[in-house]
PDB file of C-alpha atoms in Angstrom:
ATOM      1  CA  MET O 881      23.010 -53.786 -58.339  1.00 53.00           C
ATOM      2  CA  VAL O 882      20.315 -53.790 -60.997  1.00 51.00           C
ATOM      3  CA  THR O 883      21.496 -53.940 -64.568  1.00 46.00           C
ATOM      4  CA  GLY O 884      19.937 -53.600 -67.999  1.00 44.00           C
ATOM      5  CA  SER O 885      17.248 -51.051 -67.216  1.00 48.00           C
ATOM      6  CA  ASP O 886      16.818 -47.336 -66.786  1.00 55.00           C
ATOM      7  CA  LYS O 887      13.609 -47.873 -64.800  1.00 54.00           C
ATOM      8  CA  PRO O 888      13.390 -48.558 -61.061  1.00 54.00           C
ATOM      9  CA  VAL O 889      12.008 -51.912 -59.851  1.00 52.00           C
ATOM     10  CA  ALA O 890       8.540 -51.811 -58.221  1.00 59.00           C
ATOM     11  CA  ALA O 891       8.394 -51.950 -54.394  1.00 91.00           C
ATOM     12  CA  TYR O 892      11.609 -49.961 -54.213  1.00 93.00           C
ATOM     13  CA  ARG O 893      11.456 -46.219 -53.740  1.00 93.00           C
ATOM     14  CA  PRO O 894      13.164 -44.514 -56.717  1.00 96.00           C
ATOM     15  CA  CYS O 895      15.954 -42.285 -55.444  1.00 97.00           C
ATOM     16  CA  VAL O 896      19.197 -40.588 -56.291  1.00 99.00           C
ATOM     17  CA  GLY O 897      22.375 -40.420 -54.293  1.00 99.00           C
ATOM     18  CA  VAL O 898      25.113 -37.812 -54.560  1.00 99.00           C
ATOM     19  CA  MET O 899      28.799 -38.459 -54.022  1.00 98.00           C
ATOM     20  CA  LEU O 900      30.119 -34.910 -53.545  1.00 98.00           C
ATOM     21  CA  ILE O 901      33.908 -34.770 -53.859  1.00 97.00           C
ATOM     22  CA  ASN O 902      36.118 -31.857 -52.842  1.00 96.00           C
ATOM     23  CA  PRO O 903      39.310 -30.940 -54.773  1.00 94.00           C
ATOM     24  CA  ARG O 904      41.444 -33.000 -52.349  1.00 92.00           C
ATOM     25  CA  GLY O 905      39.387 -36.142 -53.005  1.00 94.00           C
ATOM     26  CA  GLY O 906      37.370 -36.040 -49.778  1.00 96.00           C
ATOM     27  CA  VAL O 907      33.764 -37.217 -49.948  1.00 98.00           C
ATOM     28  CA  PHE O 908      30.976 -35.354 -48.129  1.00 98.00           C
ATOM     29  CA  VAL O 909      29.055 -37.327 -45.501  1.00 98.00           C
ATOM     30  CA  GLY O 910      26.420 -36.098 -43.100  1.00 98.00           C
ATOM     31  CA  ASN O 911      25.231 -37.687 -39.885  1.00 97.00           C
ATOM     32  CA  ARG O 912      21.474 -38.330 -39.905  1.00 95.00           C
ATOM     33  CA  ARG O 913      19.770 -36.296 -37.218  1.00 94.00           C
ATOM     34  CA  ASP O 914      16.826 -38.721 -36.922  1.00 88.00           C
ATOM     35  CA  THR O 915      19.032 -41.643 -35.874  1.00 86.00           C
ATOM     36  CA  ALA O 916      20.681 -42.133 -32.488  1.00 82.00           C
ATOM     37  CA  GLY O 917      24.446 -42.389 -32.559  1.00 82.00           C
ATOM     38  CA  ASN O 918      26.427 -42.298 -35.772  1.00 89.00           C
ATOM     39  CA  ALA O 919      24.563 -42.788 -39.049  1.00 92.00           C
ATOM     40  CA  TRP O 920      26.811 -41.227 -41.669  1.00 97.00           C
ATOM     41  CA  GLN O 921      25.715 -41.152 -45.280  1.00 97.00           C
ATOM     42  CA  MET O 922      26.066 -39.262 -48.516  1.00 98.00           C
ATOM     43  CA  PRO O 923      23.156 -37.041 -49.615  1.00 99.00           C
ATOM     44  CA  GLN O 924      20.281 -38.986 -51.124  1.00 98.00           C
ATOM     45  CA  GLY O 925      16.561 -38.689 -51.647  1.00 97.00           C
ATOM     46  CA  GLY O 926      13.523 -39.488 -53.721  1.00 96.00           C
ATOM     47  CA  ILE O 927      13.001 -38.703 -57.369  1.00 98.00           C
ATOM     48  CA  ASP O 928       9.856 -36.610 -57.760  1.00 97.00           C
ATOM     49  CA  PRO O 929       7.269 -37.555 -60.433  1.00 96.00           C
ATOM     50  CA  GLY O 930       8.434 -36.285 -63.826  1.00 97.00           C
ATOM     51  CA  GLU O 931      11.918 -35.513 -62.517  1.00 98.00           C
ATOM     52  CA  ARG O 932      15.042 -36.965 -64.108  1.00 97.00           C
ATOM     53  CA  PRO O 933      17.776 -38.448 -61.905  1.00 98.00           C
ATOM     54  CA  LEU O 934      20.287 -35.662 -62.625  1.00 98.00           C
ATOM     55  CA  GLU O 935      17.689 -33.006 -61.784  1.00 98.00           C
ATOM     56  CA  ALA O 936      16.806 -34.855 -58.588  1.00 98.00           C
ATOM     57  CA  ALA O 937      20.500 -35.105 -57.677  1.00 99.00           C
ATOM     58  CA  ARG O 938      20.985 -31.340 -57.924  1.00 98.00           C
ATOM     59  CA  ARG O 939      17.815 -30.695 -55.918  1.00 98.00           C
ATOM     60  CA  GLU O 940      18.679 -33.208 -53.198  1.00 98.00           C
ATOM     61  CA  LEU O 941      22.217 -31.863 -52.923  1.00 98.00           C
ATOM     62  CA  TRP O 942      20.891 -28.347 -52.363  1.00 98.00           C
ATOM     63  CA  GLU O 943      18.154 -29.448 -49.936  1.00 98.00           C
ATOM     64  CA  GLU O 944      20.525 -31.464 -47.745  1.00 98.00           C
ATOM     65  CA  THR O 945      23.720 -29.389 -47.947  1.00 98.00           C
ATOM     66  CA  GLY O 946      22.882 -25.958 -49.360  1.00 98.00           C
ATOM     67  CA  VAL O 947      25.471 -26.615 -52.093  1.00 98.00           C
ATOM     68  CA  ARG O 948      24.814 -25.155 -55.524  1.00 97.00           C
ATOM     69  CA  ARG O 949      28.375 -24.880 -56.842  1.00 97.00           C
ATOM     70  CA  ALA O 950      28.941 -28.433 -57.993  1.00 98.00           C
ATOM     71  CA  ARG O 951      29.376 -29.979 -61.403  1.00 96.00           C
ATOM     72  CA  ILE O 952      28.589 -33.469 -62.544  1.00 97.00           C
ATOM     73  CA  LEU O 953      31.585 -35.747 -63.034  1.00 96.00           C
ATOM     74  CA  ALA O 954      29.942 -39.145 -63.474  1.00 96.00           C
ATOM     75  CA  GLU O 955      26.758 -41.160 -63.124  1.00 97.00           C
ATOM     76  CA  SER O 956      26.530 -44.765 -61.952  1.00 98.00           C
ATOM     77  CA  ARG O 957      26.240 -47.354 -64.710  1.00 96.00           C
ATOM     78  CA  ASP O 958      23.500 -49.192 -62.863  1.00 96.00           C
ATOM     79  CA  TRP O 959      20.754 -48.606 -60.351  1.00 98.00           C
ATOM     80  CA  HIS O 960      21.811 -49.754 -56.869  1.00 97.00           C
ATOM     81  CA  ARG O 961      19.253 -51.071 -54.427  1.00 95.00           C
ATOM     82  CA  TYR O 962      19.035 -52.124 -50.834  1.00 94.00           C
ATOM     83  CA  ASP O 963      16.317 -53.468 -48.555  1.00 92.00           C
ATOM     84  CA  PHE O 964      15.377 -51.739 -45.335  1.00 89.00           C
ATOM     85  CA  PRO O 965      15.900 -53.765 -42.144  1.00 87.00           C
ATOM     86  CA  PRO O 966      12.694 -55.539 -41.023  1.00 81.00           C
ATOM     87  CA  GLY O 967      11.883 -53.096 -38.211  1.00 76.00           C
ATOM     88  CA  LEU O 968      12.341 -50.057 -40.437  1.00 73.00           C
ATOM     89  CA  ALA O 969      10.495 -51.065 -43.622  1.00 68.00           C
ATOM     90  CA  GLY O 970       7.023 -50.841 -42.101  1.00 66.00           C
ATOM     91  CA  ARG O 971       7.612 -47.417 -40.534  1.00 67.00           C
ATOM     92  CA  LEU O 972       8.924 -45.546 -43.577  1.00 70.00           C
ATOM     93  CA  TRP O 973       6.545 -44.202 -46.245  1.00 66.00           C
ATOM     94  CA  ASP O 974       3.619 -46.118 -44.714  1.00 71.00           C
ATOM     95  CA  GLY O 975       5.285 -49.423 -45.527  1.00 72.00           C
ATOM     96  CA  ARG O 976       4.878 -48.970 -49.308  1.00 80.00           C
ATOM     97  CA  PHE O 977       8.516 -49.769 -50.060  1.00 87.00           C
ATOM     98  CA  ARG O 978      10.742 -52.665 -49.084  1.00 87.00           C
ATOM     99  CA  GLY O 979      13.813 -50.566 -49.829  1.00 93.00           C
ATOM    100  CA  GLN O 980      15.302 -47.991 -52.147  1.00 94.00           C
ATOM    101  CA  ILE O 981      16.712 -48.149 -55.648  1.00 96.00           C
ATOM    102  CA  GLN O 982      19.175 -45.410 -56.485  1.00 98.00           C
ATOM    103  CA  LYS O 983      20.966 -43.843 -59.411  1.00 98.00           C
ATOM    104  CA  TRP O 984      24.186 -42.299 -58.093  1.00 99.00           C
ATOM    105  CA  VAL O 985      25.731 -39.078 -59.354  1.00 98.00           C
ATOM    106  CA  VAL O 986      29.287 -37.953 -58.605  1.00 98.00           C
ATOM    107  CA  MET O 987      29.720 -34.191 -58.351  1.00 98.00           C
ATOM    108  CA  ALA O 988      32.788 -31.993 -57.978  1.00 97.00           C
ATOM    109  CA  PHE O 989      32.389 -29.400 -55.225  1.00 98.00           C
ATOM    110  CA  ASP O 990      33.483 -26.035 -56.600  1.00 96.00           C
ATOM    111  CA  GLY O 991      32.562 -24.023 -53.524  1.00 97.00           C
ATOM    112  CA  THR O 992      34.112 -23.532 -50.104  1.00 97.00           C
ATOM    113  CA  ASP O 993      33.286 -25.295 -46.864  1.00 98.00           C
ATOM    114  CA  ARG O 994      31.630 -22.076 -45.621  1.00 97.00           C
ATOM    115  CA  GLU O 995      28.940 -22.552 -48.285  1.00 96.00           C
ATOM    116  CA  ILE O 996      27.753 -25.831 -46.783  1.00 98.00           C
ATOM    117  CA  ASN O 997      24.501 -25.168 -44.957  1.00 98.00           C
ATOM    118  CA  LEU O 998      22.719 -28.121 -43.375  1.00 98.00           C
ATOM    119  CA  THR O 999      19.654 -25.968 -42.675  1.00 95.00           C
ATOM    120  CA  ALA O1000      19.087 -24.721 -46.248  1.00 90.00           C
ATOM    121  CA  HIS O1001      15.883 -26.763 -46.378  1.00 93.00           C
ATOM    122  CA  GLU O1002      14.443 -29.272 -43.907  1.00 92.00           C
ATOM    123  CA  PRO O1003      17.546 -30.447 -42.001  1.00 95.00           C
ATOM    124  CA  GLU O1004      18.448 -34.113 -42.369  1.00 95.00           C
ATOM    125  CA  PHE O1005      21.985 -33.968 -40.984  1.00 97.00           C
ATOM    126  CA  ASP O1006      23.213 -32.641 -37.630  1.00 96.00           C
ATOM    127  CA  ARG O1007      26.900 -32.496 -38.644  1.00 96.00           C
ATOM    128  CA  TRP O1008      29.107 -33.216 -41.619  1.00 98.00           C
ATOM    129  CA  ARG O1009      32.687 -33.950 -42.640  1.00 98.00           C
ATOM    130  CA  TRP O1010      34.911 -34.912 -45.565  1.00 98.00           C
ATOM    131  CA  VAL O1011      36.107 -38.536 -45.554  1.00 97.00           C
ATOM    132  CA  ALA O1012      38.352 -40.732 -47.675  1.00 96.00           C
ATOM    133  CA  PHE O1013      36.709 -42.911 -50.328  1.00 94.00           C
ATOM    134  CA  ASP O1014      37.724 -46.134 -48.645  1.00 94.00           C
ATOM    135  CA  ALA O1015      36.099 -45.059 -45.349  1.00 96.00           C
ATOM    136  CA  LEU O1016      32.615 -44.821 -46.873  1.00 97.00           C
ATOM    137  CA  PRO O1017      31.499 -48.454 -46.424  1.00 97.00           C
ATOM    138  CA  THR O1018      32.615 -48.630 -42.792  1.00 96.00           C
ATOM    139  CA  LEU O1019      30.819 -45.390 -41.896  1.00 95.00           C
ATOM    140  CA  ALA O1020      27.511 -46.409 -43.492  1.00 95.00           C
ATOM    141  CA  VAL O1021      24.726 -48.189 -41.645  1.00 92.00           C
ATOM    142  CA  PRO O1022      24.953 -51.952 -42.291  1.00 93.00           C
ATOM    143  CA  PHE O1023      22.122 -52.183 -44.849  1.00 93.00           C
ATOM    144  CA  LYS O1024      23.805 -49.556 -47.088  1.00 95.00           C
ATOM    145  CA  ARG O1025      27.342 -50.957 -46.954  1.00 97.00           C
ATOM    146  CA  ALA O1026      27.124 -53.132 -50.092  1.00 97.00           C
ATOM    147  CA  THR O1027      25.954 -50.112 -52.089  1.00 97.00           C
ATOM    148  CA  TYR O1028      28.768 -47.967 -50.726  1.00 97.00           C
ATOM    149  CA  ARG O1029      31.345 -50.683 -51.507  1.00 97.00           C
ATOM    150  CA  ALA O1030      30.059 -50.840 -55.100  1.00 98.00           C
ATOM    151  CA  LEU O1031      30.283 -47.048 -55.413  1.00 98.00           C
ATOM    152  CA  VAL O1032      33.844 -46.978 -54.079  1.00 96.00           C
ATOM    153  CA  SER O1033      34.759 -49.642 -56.629  1.00 96.00           C
ATOM    154  CA  GLU O1034      33.057 -47.867 -59.537  1.00 97.00           C
ATOM    155  CA  PHE O1035      34.276 -44.361 -58.743  1.00 96.00           C
ATOM    156  CA  GLY O1036      37.597 -45.067 -56.992  1.00 91.00           C
ATOM    157  CA  HIS O1037      39.498 -43.542 -59.912  1.00 89.00           C
ATOM    158  CA  LEU O1038      38.183 -40.151 -58.730  1.00 89.00           C
ATOM    159  CA  ALA O1039      39.685 -40.536 -55.241  1.00 83.00           C
ATOM    160  CA  GLY O1040      42.643 -38.304 -56.060  1.00 81.00           C
ATOM    161  CA  GLY O1041      40.478 -35.219 -56.361  1.00 71.00           C
ATOM    162  CA  PHE O1042      40.200 -32.770 -59.232  1.00 72.00           C
ATOM    163  CA  GLU O1043      41.108 -29.280 -60.305  1.00 70.00           C
ATOM    164  CA  HIS O1044      38.819 -26.677 -58.741  1.00 64.00           C
ATOM    165  CA  ALA O1045      36.745 -24.922 -61.417  1.00 59.00           C
ATOM    166  CA  ASP O1046      37.848 -21.481 -60.143  1.00 58.00           C
ATOM    167  CA  SER O1047      41.539 -22.327 -60.572  1.00 53.00           C
ATOM    168  CA  ARG O1048      41.389 -22.939 -64.327  1.00 46.00           C
TER     169      ARG O1048
END
């Protein structure tokens, strides 16, 4: 975790991550299509120049899941960062980044599962599912597990779900 700053640290790609929660408390994860085997993760992606983290979170959520009906519940206190494994760092983004630094946004999914569309933009996931909060760290690739553990700790109070916006 990085504390005391709203600015990303150099050499880390500035990103956002989205923890999308359904009314039953399940968290959306997608399996990366560019990785052999199981590589489950929550939606995430880069912050474009001039874009604010919350704007980037909405954009990334739509690009990776097709979801538009979601409302913001919380934002991480700190930026979370991780380093890429040695063999991966040099291949991604021409080796410009040693890892990623992320602001995480928790969103309540107010749609239906039928609205999830992994091909809304350039597909990153080949399948998806809802999982329990406590399963997130074990599903993540090893270099993201510490971040996912921190997120489960910070946002665990949301694990019980929420009232669907359409039911109010």
